Short mmCIF file of C-alpha atoms in Angstrom, two decimals:
data_model
loop_
_atom_site.label_atom_id
_atom_site.label_comp_id
_atom_site.label_asym_id
_atom_site.label_seq_id
_atom_site.Cartn_x
_atom_site.Cartn_y
_atom_site.Cartn_z
CA MET A 1 22.50 -5.25 21.99
CA THR A 2 19.13 -4.83 20.32
CA ARG A 3 16.23 -7.22 20.70
CA SER A 4 13.18 -8.07 18.62
CA LEU A 5 9.62 -7.98 19.93
CA ASN A 6 9.42 -11.67 20.78
CA GLU A 7 12.57 -11.46 22.91
CA LEU A 8 10.80 -8.98 25.21
CA ARG A 9 7.94 -10.04 27.46
CA PRO A 10 4.99 -11.66 25.64
CA VAL A 11 2.23 -9.38 24.33
CA TYR A 12 -1.27 -10.55 23.44
CA ALA A 13 -4.23 -9.13 21.55
CA VAL A 14 -7.10 -9.39 24.03
CA GLY A 15 -9.86 -7.24 22.58
CA ILE A 16 -10.98 -6.41 19.03
CA GLY A 17 -13.71 -4.20 17.65
CA TRP A 18 -14.86 -2.32 14.56
CA HIS A 19 -17.18 0.28 13.27
CA ARG A 20 -18.20 -1.16 9.92
CA TYR A 21 -16.22 0.18 6.97
CA GLN A 22 -18.68 2.06 4.75
CA ASN A 23 -19.17 4.62 2.02
CA PRO A 24 -18.60 8.23 3.11
CA SER A 25 -21.44 9.43 5.34
CA GLU A 26 -22.39 12.25 7.71
CA THR A 27 -21.34 10.16 10.74
CA PRO A 28 -18.63 12.06 12.66
CA TYR A 29 -15.31 10.27 13.11
CA VAL A 30 -15.79 10.45 16.89
CA GLU A 31 -18.76 8.10 16.65
CA LEU A 32 -16.88 5.74 14.31
CA GLY A 33 -13.90 5.52 16.67
CA LEU A 34 -15.88 5.21 19.90
CA THR A 35 -17.94 2.37 18.43
CA ALA A 36 -14.78 0.38 17.65
CA ILE A 37 -13.12 1.09 21.00
CA ARG A 38 -16.22 0.19 23.04
CA ALA A 39 -16.54 -3.04 21.05
CA ALA A 40 -12.89 -3.90 21.79
CA LEU A 41 -13.31 -3.13 25.51
CA ALA A 42 -16.44 -5.31 25.62
CA ASP A 43 -14.62 -8.09 23.76
CA ALA A 44 -11.77 -8.02 26.31
CA ARG A 45 -14.31 -7.59 29.15
CA ILE A 46 -12.36 -4.68 30.65
CA GLU A 47 -13.23 -1.06 31.42
CA TRP A 48 -11.64 1.99 29.79
CA PRO A 49 -9.56 3.05 32.86
CA ALA A 50 -7.56 -0.19 32.47
CA VAL A 51 -6.09 1.16 29.22
CA GLU A 52 -2.78 2.80 30.08
CA SER A 53 -1.81 4.20 26.69
CA SER A 54 -3.46 4.87 23.29
CA TYR A 55 -2.10 4.96 19.75
CA VAL A 56 -4.50 6.67 17.33
CA ALA A 57 -3.88 5.84 13.66
CA THR A 58 -5.28 8.31 11.18
CA ALA A 59 -4.05 9.69 7.88
CA LEU A 60 -6.81 12.05 6.81
CA LEU A 61 -8.36 13.65 9.91
CA GLY A 62 -5.77 16.39 10.42
CA MET A 63 -4.04 17.43 13.62
CA ALA A 64 -4.93 16.19 17.11
CA SER A 65 -8.08 14.23 16.38
CA GLY A 66 -7.57 11.68 19.15
CA ARG A 67 -8.37 13.49 22.37
CA PRO A 68 -11.74 14.92 21.14
CA MET A 69 -12.74 11.27 20.59
CA LEU A 70 -11.13 9.54 23.59
CA ARG A 71 -12.45 12.06 26.15
CA HIS A 72 -15.93 10.58 25.77
CA LEU A 73 -14.68 7.33 27.30
CA GLY A 74 -13.86 9.22 30.51
CA ALA A 75 -10.76 11.39 30.61
CA THR A 76 -8.31 9.20 32.52
CA GLY A 77 -5.24 11.30 31.74
CA ALA A 78 -3.51 8.35 30.06
CA PRO A 79 -1.01 9.24 27.31
CA LEU A 80 -2.06 9.19 23.69
CA MET A 81 -0.22 9.69 20.43
CA HIS A 82 -1.21 9.96 16.78
CA VAL A 83 0.33 7.77 14.13
CA GLU A 84 0.37 8.76 10.46
CA ASN A 85 2.17 6.32 8.17
CA ALA A 86 0.00 6.37 5.02
CA SER A 87 -1.80 3.07 4.40
CA ALA A 88 0.33 1.44 7.09
CA SER A 89 -0.79 3.90 9.81
CA GLY A 90 -2.87 1.27 11.64
CA SER A 91 -0.15 -1.40 11.41
CA THR A 92 2.37 1.08 12.79
CA ALA A 93 0.09 2.03 15.69
CA PHE A 94 -0.36 -1.66 16.52
CA ARG A 95 3.41 -2.23 16.43
CA HIS A 96 4.07 0.61 18.87
CA ALA A 97 1.26 -0.46 21.21
CA CYS A 98 2.86 -3.94 21.24
CA ILE A 99 6.33 -2.49 21.87
CA GLU A 100 5.06 -0.40 24.79
CA VAL A 101 3.53 -3.45 26.47
CA ALA A 102 6.38 -5.84 25.59
CA SER A 103 8.91 -3.37 27.03
CA GLY A 104 7.10 -3.31 30.36
CA ILE A 105 6.19 0.38 30.26
CA SER A 106 2.46 -0.48 30.19
CA ASP A 107 0.39 -3.60 30.81
CA VAL A 108 -2.54 -2.62 28.58
CA ALA A 109 -2.47 -0.44 25.45
CA LEU A 110 -4.94 0.46 22.72
CA ALA A 111 -4.35 0.78 18.99
CA VAL A 112 -7.31 2.43 17.29
CA GLY A 113 -7.59 3.49 13.65
CA VAL A 114 -10.24 5.90 12.46
CA ASP A 115 -10.62 7.88 9.24
CA LYS A 116 -13.02 9.74 7.01
CA ARG A 117 -12.51 10.12 3.27
CA ASN A 118 -10.93 13.57 3.29
CA PRO A 119 -8.61 14.88 0.57
CA VAL A 120 -5.02 13.62 0.74
CA ARG A 121 -2.56 16.50 1.23
CA ARG A 122 1.15 15.92 0.69
CA SER A 123 3.80 18.60 0.98
CA ASP A 124 6.00 19.57 -1.96
CA THR A 125 9.52 18.15 -1.69
CA GLY A 126 10.98 20.86 -3.88
CA ILE A 127 12.00 18.31 -6.51
CA GLY A 128 10.23 18.51 -9.86
CA HIS A 129 8.48 15.65 -11.60
CA LEU A 130 7.59 14.79 -15.17
CA ALA A 131 3.99 13.65 -14.79
CA GLU A 132 3.44 12.31 -11.27
CA ASP A 133 0.21 14.34 -11.09
CA ALA A 134 -1.12 11.97 -13.78
CA ILE A 135 -0.08 8.80 -11.90
CA VAL A 136 -2.51 8.14 -9.06
CA PRO A 137 -2.23 4.86 -7.10
CA PHE A 138 -4.46 2.88 -9.44
CA THR A 139 -2.16 3.73 -12.32
CA HIS A 140 0.93 2.76 -10.32
CA PHE A 141 -0.69 -0.64 -9.86
CA ALA A 142 -2.02 -0.79 -13.43
CA LEU A 143 1.63 -0.51 -14.53
CA LEU A 144 2.57 -3.37 -12.17
CA THR A 145 -0.37 -5.38 -13.53
CA ASN A 146 0.96 -4.92 -17.06
CA GLU A 147 4.46 -6.01 -15.98
CA TYR A 148 3.16 -9.06 -14.10
CA SER A 149 0.93 -10.12 -17.01
CA VAL A 150 3.74 -9.97 -19.53
CA ARG A 151 6.40 -11.53 -17.31
CA HIS A 152 4.26 -14.45 -16.17
CA ASN A 153 1.86 -14.79 -19.09
CA ALA A 154 -1.12 -14.09 -16.83
CA SER A 155 -4.37 -12.94 -18.42
CA ALA A 156 -6.66 -10.16 -17.22
CA GLU A 157 -9.11 -12.92 -16.18
CA ASP A 158 -6.44 -14.68 -14.12
CA ILE A 159 -5.67 -11.52 -12.15
CA ALA A 160 -9.34 -10.54 -11.75
CA ARG A 161 -9.98 -13.84 -9.93
CA VAL A 162 -8.35 -12.28 -6.87
CA ALA A 163 -11.31 -9.89 -6.71
CA VAL A 164 -13.86 -12.70 -7.14
CA LYS A 165 -12.35 -14.51 -4.12
CA ASN A 166 -12.09 -11.41 -1.95
CA HIS A 167 -15.62 -10.22 -2.73
CA ARG A 168 -16.81 -13.73 -1.80
CA ASN A 169 -15.01 -13.45 1.56
CA GLY A 170 -16.26 -9.91 2.14
CA ALA A 171 -19.85 -11.04 1.53
CA LYS A 172 -19.55 -13.04 4.77
CA ASN A 173 -18.10 -10.15 6.82
CA PRO A 174 -20.59 -7.82 8.54
CA ASN A 175 -17.83 -5.19 8.95
CA ALA A 176 -16.96 -5.11 5.23
CA GLN A 177 -17.75 -2.10 3.08
CA ARG A 178 -18.62 -4.36 0.11
CA GLN A 179 -20.68 -7.39 1.13
CA GLN A 180 -21.72 -8.75 -2.23
CA GLU A 181 -20.42 -11.77 -4.13
CA ARG A 182 -19.28 -10.96 -7.68
CA THR A 183 -18.82 -13.21 -10.69
CA LEU A 184 -15.74 -13.03 -12.89
CA ASP A 185 -17.90 -11.43 -15.59
CA GLU A 186 -19.12 -8.78 -13.17
CA VAL A 187 -15.56 -7.98 -12.08
CA LEU A 188 -14.22 -7.80 -15.64
CA GLY A 189 -17.28 -6.04 -17.04
CA GLY A 190 -17.22 -3.19 -14.53
CA LYS A 191 -16.07 0.33 -15.16
CA ARG A 192 -12.50 0.42 -16.49
CA VAL A 193 -10.25 2.56 -14.30
CA SER A 194 -6.64 2.26 -15.47
CA GLY A 195 -4.94 -0.31 -17.67
CA SER A 196 -6.78 -3.60 -17.21
CA LEU A 197 -7.97 -2.70 -13.70
CA THR A 198 -11.74 -2.41 -13.32
CA ALA A 199 -13.55 -0.74 -10.40
CA LEU A 200 -14.25 -4.02 -8.58
CA GLN A 201 -10.50 -4.81 -8.66
CA CYS A 202 -9.71 -1.60 -6.75
CA THR A 203 -10.27 -0.84 -3.09
CA PRO A 204 -13.22 1.45 -2.37
CA ILE A 205 -11.78 4.10 -0.07
CA GLY A 206 -14.39 4.77 2.59
CA GLU A 207 -14.63 5.43 6.32
CA GLY A 208 -14.73 3.35 9.46
CA ALA A 209 -12.78 2.37 12.54
CA ALA A 210 -10.98 -0.62 14.05
CA ALA A 211 -9.52 -1.16 17.52
CA VAL A 212 -7.26 -3.74 19.12
CA ILE A 213 -6.34 -3.86 22.82
CA VAL A 214 -3.05 -5.53 23.69
CA ALA A 215 -1.95 -6.73 27.13
CA SER A 216 0.91 -8.39 28.98
CA GLU A 217 0.53 -11.60 31.00
CA ASP A 218 0.56 -9.45 34.15
CA GLY A 219 -2.24 -7.33 32.73
CA ILE A 220 -4.26 -10.38 31.70
CA ARG A 221 -3.98 -11.88 35.21
CA ARG A 222 -4.62 -8.64 37.07
CA LEU A 223 -7.72 -7.77 35.02
CA GLY A 224 -9.08 -11.31 34.88
CA ILE A 225 -9.00 -11.39 31.06
CA ASP A 226 -9.79 -14.79 29.49
CA ALA A 227 -6.28 -16.03 28.57
CA GLY A 228 -7.84 -18.67 26.31
CA ARG A 229 -8.99 -15.94 23.91
CA ALA A 230 -5.71 -13.98 24.01
CA ILE A 231 -3.61 -14.24 20.83
CA ARG A 232 0.14 -13.61 21.04
CA THR A 233 2.04 -11.32 18.66
CA THR A 234 5.17 -13.34 17.86
CA ALA A 235 6.76 -11.01 15.31
CA SER A 236 6.66 -7.32 14.45
CA VAL A 237 8.78 -5.75 11.72
CA GLY A 238 8.69 -2.32 10.10
CA ARG A 239 10.86 -1.37 7.12
CA SER A 240 11.17 1.40 4.55
CA GLU A 241 12.19 1.34 0.92
CA ARG A 242 15.85 1.03 -0.08
CA VAL A 243 17.43 1.39 -3.52
CA TYR A 244 16.67 -1.78 -5.46
CA PRO A 245 18.15 -2.89 -8.80
CA PRO A 246 16.79 -0.84 -11.72
CA GLY A 247 13.40 -2.10 -12.82
CA ALA A 248 12.74 -4.15 -9.65
CA GLY A 249 9.30 -3.45 -8.20
CA PHE A 250 9.87 -1.78 -4.85
CA ASP A 251 6.52 -2.88 -3.39
CA ALA A 252 7.38 -6.56 -3.84
CA ALA A 253 11.06 -6.19 -2.89
CA LEU A 254 10.20 -4.28 0.29
CA THR A 255 7.50 -6.82 1.17
CA LYS A 256 9.94 -9.68 0.70
CA GLU A 257 12.59 -8.28 3.02
CA THR A 258 10.03 -7.30 5.67
CA ALA A 259 8.21 -10.66 5.58
CA ASP A 260 11.51 -12.59 5.63
CA LEU A 261 12.53 -10.76 8.82
CA ALA A 262 9.14 -11.38 10.46
CA LEU A 263 9.15 -15.09 9.61
CA ALA A 264 12.71 -15.41 10.96
CA GLN A 265 11.69 -13.57 14.13
CA ALA A 266 8.81 -16.03 14.72
CA LYS A 267 10.97 -18.98 13.56
CA LEU A 268 8.41 -19.94 10.93
CA ALA A 269 8.48 -20.85 7.25
CA PRO A 270 5.89 -19.50 4.75
CA LYS A 271 4.23 -22.94 4.62
CA ASP A 272 3.41 -22.62 8.35
CA LEU A 273 1.01 -19.72 7.70
CA ASP A 274 -2.71 -20.53 7.84
CA ILE A 275 -4.02 -16.99 7.28
CA ILE A 276 -2.57 -13.93 5.54
CA GLU A 277 -4.23 -10.54 5.57
CA LEU A 278 -2.34 -8.45 3.01
CA HIS A 279 -2.49 -5.11 1.19
CA ASP A 280 -4.67 -6.00 -1.80
CA ALA A 281 -5.71 -2.45 -2.68
CA PHE A 282 -5.50 -3.67 -6.29
CA THR A 283 -5.82 -7.29 -7.48
CA VAL A 284 -2.28 -7.73 -8.79
CA GLU A 285 -0.87 -6.92 -5.35
CA GLU A 286 -2.20 -10.13 -3.84
CA LEU A 287 -0.27 -12.20 -6.39
CA LEU A 288 2.89 -10.12 -6.02
CA TYR A 289 2.85 -10.27 -2.22
CA ILE A 290 2.07 -13.98 -1.72
CA GLU A 291 5.05 -14.61 -3.98
CA SER A 292 7.20 -12.11 -2.02
CA ILE A 293 6.16 -13.68 1.29
CA GLY A 294 7.29 -17.01 -0.16
CA LEU A 295 4.01 -18.92 -0.33
CA CYS A 296 4.95 -19.96 -3.87
CA PRO A 297 7.68 -19.24 -6.44
CA GLU A 298 7.42 -16.05 -8.50
CA GLY A 299 4.74 -16.34 -11.18
CA ARG A 300 2.94 -19.26 -9.53
CA GLY A 301 0.35 -17.22 -7.65
CA VAL A 302 -2.31 -17.57 -10.36
CA ARG A 303 -2.06 -21.35 -10.23
CA MET A 304 -2.61 -21.35 -6.43
CA LEU A 305 -5.53 -18.97 -6.85
CA LYS A 306 -7.18 -21.16 -9.52
CA GLU A 307 -6.64 -24.33 -7.46
CA GLY A 308 -8.49 -22.76 -4.54
CA ALA A 309 -5.36 -22.90 -2.35
CA LEU A 310 -5.91 -19.28 -1.30
CA ASP A 311 -9.59 -19.75 -0.37
CA ILE A 312 -10.97 -20.05 3.13
CA GLY A 313 -10.49 -23.79 3.73
CA GLY A 314 -7.58 -23.93 1.27
CA GLN A 315 -3.85 -24.24 1.97
CA CYS A 316 -3.57 -20.65 3.25
CA ALA A 317 -6.59 -18.34 3.40
CA ILE A 318 -5.59 -14.99 1.88
CA ASN A 319 -7.67 -12.02 2.99
CA PRO A 320 -10.51 -13.98 4.64
CA SER A 321 -11.89 -10.59 5.78
CA GLY A 322 -12.43 -9.63 2.14
CA GLY A 323 -9.18 -7.66 2.11
CA LEU A 324 -8.87 -4.05 1.05
CA ILE A 325 -10.85 -4.84 -2.11
CA ALA A 326 -14.02 -5.95 -0.31
CA MET A 327 -13.66 -5.17 3.40
CA GLY A 328 -12.37 -1.76 2.40
CA HIS A 329 -9.48 0.57 3.13
CA PRO A 330 -10.40 3.56 5.28
CA ILE A 331 -6.58 4.11 5.71
CA GLY A 332 -6.07 4.58 9.48
CA PRO A 333 -8.17 1.55 10.52
CA THR A 334 -7.05 -0.91 7.85
CA GLY A 335 -3.92 -2.41 9.42
CA ILE A 336 -5.65 -2.70 12.81
CA GLY A 337 -8.69 -4.37 11.22
CA GLN A 338 -6.34 -6.98 9.70
CA ILE A 339 -5.07 -7.84 13.19
CA GLY A 340 -8.66 -8.10 14.42
CA GLU A 341 -9.53 -10.51 11.60
CA ILE A 342 -6.54 -12.74 12.40
CA VAL A 343 -7.40 -12.73 16.12
CA MET A 344 -10.98 -13.73 15.30
CA GLN A 345 -9.75 -16.53 13.01
CA LEU A 346 -7.19 -17.89 15.50
CA ARG A 347 -9.79 -17.87 18.27
CA GLY A 348 -12.11 -19.86 15.99
CA GLU A 349 -14.74 -17.12 16.24
CA ALA A 350 -14.95 -16.12 12.55
CA GLY A 351 -18.31 -17.81 11.95
CA PRO A 352 -19.19 -18.42 8.28
CA ARG A 353 -15.74 -17.35 7.08
CA GLN A 354 -13.80 -19.44 9.61
CA HIS A 355 -10.64 -21.05 8.20
CA GLY A 356 -10.59 -24.40 9.98
CA GLY A 357 -7.70 -25.11 12.35
CA ALA A 358 -6.07 -21.68 11.94
CA ARG A 359 -3.13 -21.33 14.35
CA THR A 360 -0.80 -18.84 12.63
CA GLY A 361 -1.64 -15.59 10.83
CA LEU A 362 0.41 -12.88 9.13
CA ALA A 363 -0.69 -9.27 8.57
CA HIS A 364 0.99 -7.14 5.89
CA MET A 365 0.59 -3.52 4.86
CA VAL A 366 2.54 -1.25 2.57
CA GLY A 367 2.15 2.52 2.60
CA VAL A 368 3.23 5.11 0.04
CA GLY A 369 6.67 6.41 0.76
CA ALA A 370 7.24 3.45 0.78
CA VAL A 371 6.97 1.68 4.12
CA CYS A 372 6.06 -1.91 4.95
CA TYR A 373 4.86 -3.51 8.20
CA VAL A 374 4.44 -7.21 8.93
CA HIS A 375 3.07 -8.84 12.09
CA ILE A 376 2.68 -12.51 12.93
CA LEU A 377 0.15 -13.74 15.47
CA GLN A 378 0.01 -17.26 16.87
CA LYS A 379 -2.41 -19.24 18.97
CA MET B 1 8.34 28.80 -37.07
CA GLN B 2 6.29 29.64 -33.98
CA PRO B 3 8.27 30.67 -30.91
CA SER B 4 8.16 27.92 -28.33
CA LYS B 5 8.99 27.25 -24.68
CA LEU B 6 9.48 24.15 -22.57
CA LEU B 7 6.81 23.25 -20.00
CA LYS B 8 9.39 21.96 -17.47
CA PRO B 9 12.81 23.45 -18.36
CA GLY B 10 14.18 22.36 -14.97
CA LEU B 11 13.81 18.72 -15.96
CA TYR B 12 14.91 18.53 -19.59
CA SER B 13 16.40 20.47 -22.50
CA GLU B 14 16.09 20.23 -26.24
CA GLY B 15 18.62 17.95 -27.91
CA SER B 16 19.50 17.54 -31.56
CA SER B 17 16.72 17.20 -34.12
CA ASP B 18 16.20 14.32 -36.47
CA ARG B 19 13.43 13.69 -38.99
CA GLU B 20 11.06 12.62 -36.20
CA GLY B 21 11.52 15.92 -34.35
CA ALA B 22 13.52 17.27 -31.43
CA THR B 23 15.15 14.77 -29.10
CA VAL B 24 15.35 15.43 -25.37
CA ARG B 25 18.11 15.40 -22.78
CA LEU B 26 16.90 14.77 -19.26
CA LYS B 27 18.59 16.72 -16.45
CA GLY B 28 19.78 13.93 -14.19
CA GLY B 29 22.48 13.65 -11.58
CA ARG B 30 25.36 11.38 -10.70
CA CYS B 31 26.81 10.70 -7.26
CA ARG B 32 30.45 10.04 -6.51
CA CYS B 33 29.34 6.52 -5.52
CA GLY B 34 28.27 5.90 -9.12
CA TYR B 35 24.51 6.15 -8.56
CA VAL B 36 22.69 7.88 -11.43
CA PHE B 37 19.34 9.49 -10.68
CA PHE B 38 16.62 11.67 -12.17
CA PRO B 39 15.82 14.49 -11.72
CA MET B 40 18.92 16.32 -10.52
CA GLN B 41 18.78 17.37 -6.86
CA THR B 42 21.33 18.45 -4.29
CA TYR B 43 19.66 17.24 -1.09
CA GLY B 44 21.64 14.00 -1.02
CA CYS B 45 22.20 10.65 -2.69
CA GLU B 46 19.46 8.08 -2.06
CA ARG B 47 21.98 5.25 -2.23
CA CYS B 48 24.86 6.52 -0.05
CA GLY B 49 23.71 9.79 1.56
CA SER B 50 26.54 11.92 0.11
CA HIS B 51 25.67 15.53 -0.66
CA GLY B 52 27.25 18.78 -1.76
CA ASP B 53 30.08 18.35 -4.31
CA ALA B 54 29.48 14.59 -4.44
CA LEU B 55 26.44 15.20 -6.65
CA THR B 56 26.92 16.56 -10.15
CA SER B 57 24.52 17.22 -13.01
CA CYS B 58 24.55 14.95 -16.01
CA GLU B 59 22.52 14.77 -19.19
CA LEU B 60 20.58 11.57 -19.77
CA PRO B 61 19.42 10.87 -23.33
CA ALA B 62 15.68 10.08 -23.29
CA ASN B 63 16.23 6.60 -24.73
CA GLY B 64 15.28 3.43 -23.00
CA THR B 65 13.27 0.23 -22.81
CA LEU B 66 9.60 0.12 -21.94
CA LEU B 67 8.90 -1.72 -18.67
CA ALA B 68 5.13 -1.17 -18.54
CA GLU B 69 2.25 0.86 -19.92
CA ALA B 70 -1.22 1.68 -18.66
CA THR B 71 -3.96 3.64 -20.33
CA VAL B 72 -5.81 5.71 -17.76
CA HIS B 73 -9.57 5.63 -18.36
CA LEU B 74 -10.67 7.70 -15.34
CA HIS B 75 -8.83 10.71 -13.92
CA ALA B 76 -10.25 13.22 -11.45
CA ASP B 77 -8.11 16.18 -12.58
CA LYS B 78 -10.08 18.06 -15.25
CA ASN B 79 -6.85 19.62 -16.55
CA ARG B 80 -5.72 16.23 -17.75
CA PRO B 81 -8.68 14.62 -19.50
CA ALA B 82 -8.61 10.80 -19.84
CA PRO B 83 -7.81 8.71 -21.73
CA PHE B 84 -4.03 9.08 -21.72
CA THR B 85 -1.28 6.49 -21.42
CA ILE B 86 1.45 6.34 -18.80
CA VAL B 87 4.71 4.58 -19.60
CA LYS B 88 7.39 3.26 -17.25
CA VAL B 89 10.76 3.43 -18.96
CA ALA B 90 14.17 2.12 -17.91
CA LEU B 91 16.56 4.73 -19.32
CA ASP B 92 19.75 3.37 -20.87
CA ASP B 93 21.69 5.23 -18.16
CA GLY B 94 19.86 3.44 -15.34
CA PRO B 95 17.07 5.53 -13.81
CA VAL B 96 13.48 4.34 -14.24
CA ILE B 97 11.06 7.15 -15.07
CA ARG B 98 7.29 7.33 -15.52
CA THR B 99 5.69 9.80 -17.87
CA LEU B 100 3.22 10.18 -20.73
CA LEU B 101 3.08 8.37 -24.06
CA ALA B 102 2.68 10.64 -27.11
CA ASP B 103 -0.99 10.94 -28.09
CA ASP B 104 -0.15 9.94 -31.67
CA SER B 105 2.07 7.00 -30.72
CA ALA B 106 1.34 3.49 -31.91
CA PRO B 107 0.42 1.11 -29.06
CA VAL B 108 3.47 0.03 -27.04
CA ALA B 109 4.35 -3.13 -25.13
CA PRO B 110 6.97 -4.01 -22.52
CA GLY B 111 10.39 -4.74 -23.98
CA GLN B 112 10.11 -2.24 -26.83
CA ARG B 113 12.68 0.50 -27.37
CA VAL B 114 11.21 3.95 -26.77
CA THR B 115 12.42 7.53 -27.21
CA GLY B 116 11.33 10.78 -25.62
CA ARG B 117 10.66 13.79 -27.84
CA LEU B 118 9.21 17.25 -27.45
CA ALA B 119 5.55 17.52 -28.33
CA ALA B 120 3.30 20.59 -28.50
CA VAL B 121 0.89 20.43 -25.58
CA GLY B 122 -0.66 23.91 -25.65
CA GLN B 123 -0.14 27.66 -25.98
CA SER B 124 1.34 29.99 -23.39
CA GLU B 125 -0.44 33.26 -22.54
CA SER B 126 2.04 35.12 -24.75
CA GLY B 127 1.28 32.89 -27.72
CA GLU B 128 4.27 30.55 -27.59
CA THR B 129 3.84 26.86 -28.32
CA VAL B 130 4.40 24.93 -25.08
CA LEU B 131 6.49 21.78 -25.50
CA ASP B 132 6.57 18.83 -23.10
CA LEU B 133 8.24 15.43 -23.04
CA ARG B 134 6.34 12.53 -24.59
CA PHE B 135 7.58 9.02 -25.32
CA SER B 136 6.93 6.94 -28.42
CA ILE B 137 8.39 3.87 -30.13
CA ALA B 138 12.02 4.48 -31.14
CA SER B 139 12.47 4.93 -34.86
#
């Protein structure tokens, strides 16, 4: 018989840390990663030797980048593995760190994501294509924007409001790559990229790092970690794309089935969610995914957005960190940074971007391929 | 008439000609389970996993309904200067494909019927006209 994460022993996020997401710089990845890990250790108030296992999420650093970074914390001999799962690399690393602790193999594990903006290299499958070289991610999502606009009679302004909200949230986040509020005119008037998408509606791929330390109840007791600041992971689900009916958007369909499983695992309904951190690499995605997660019926996302229901302080704060659009998307760190944001919010430590009374948060990432990962954390 | 060659002969062949030009047959595949896909491959069926004799080639007329369009304003690859327009088309036989709109096409919108034809896209080193698939509004 198989079991889900929350049927194993409880696992808690006990330490979070970042190196700010930023434009590409000369800073070596080692410094980015160490900054995030040391911040997470300090947050948990534990020392590096307490960490029994490390999962290093990175998509663009190449082979075996973890040990040259981790050795500077003191080479304890603890196992480490690298996780590459496209944009969901960080989410996947977090899932496996949780599974290792929940299974009882370790009491304390680290998930750290670190990346630099290096070229993406994908191997040839041997199957030809008509024009995929002309269809980069922003055009994939420009096509989805066009479909969403026509199907739901949503204007370019309606969709661009996602970026206005997320830039506003990012302006309050010291770890965000973009920390500037933007008006609707600024968002719409920016450089046009593909279809109706403008530059401020697209994630700025940059660099950075994020770390989360997870622990069991035994680990928390043994190390004297403050249990009052520990946030439990109550659901973890990973899925990959199936064959959907012709014309169905796979990103939304895959998100729906993954989120449905995670909500069932945590025995929650969409209305129970206070915070969602989701993969808003492009504005239209936020509308597609809140509808897939079940926050509102299909096509009603714009109305929620305009009513302020998705704002910090609204019905459910979507991307209070600023999301991929404003906080940024350095690939490896992104999914781990989402977990850190939810932990901060559920602890009540999010300062000027605190969503009052937050008790339940959901983190969602998709990655090309396609894969989808959803986690739920609860106070 | 100039000699010509197809840019991607593994993916399509020239069909009959009408007054708008040469039509195109896409080289798709069909699995024993009924799943129709493009392009043809023999690795295995994405729906049921069957491989080998279960997968057979089939020709798919390049006719379908437009699902979405996007004009690309910025593109890093210098070999493909922007702007150009990408279309997402549900072929009448089932598969959904994404490719380029003809440069001389009228603007398109989701729901319209579209057809793929061969269009001259350049010259080969030996002087042949290179033809590639481009979609435009069905006549």
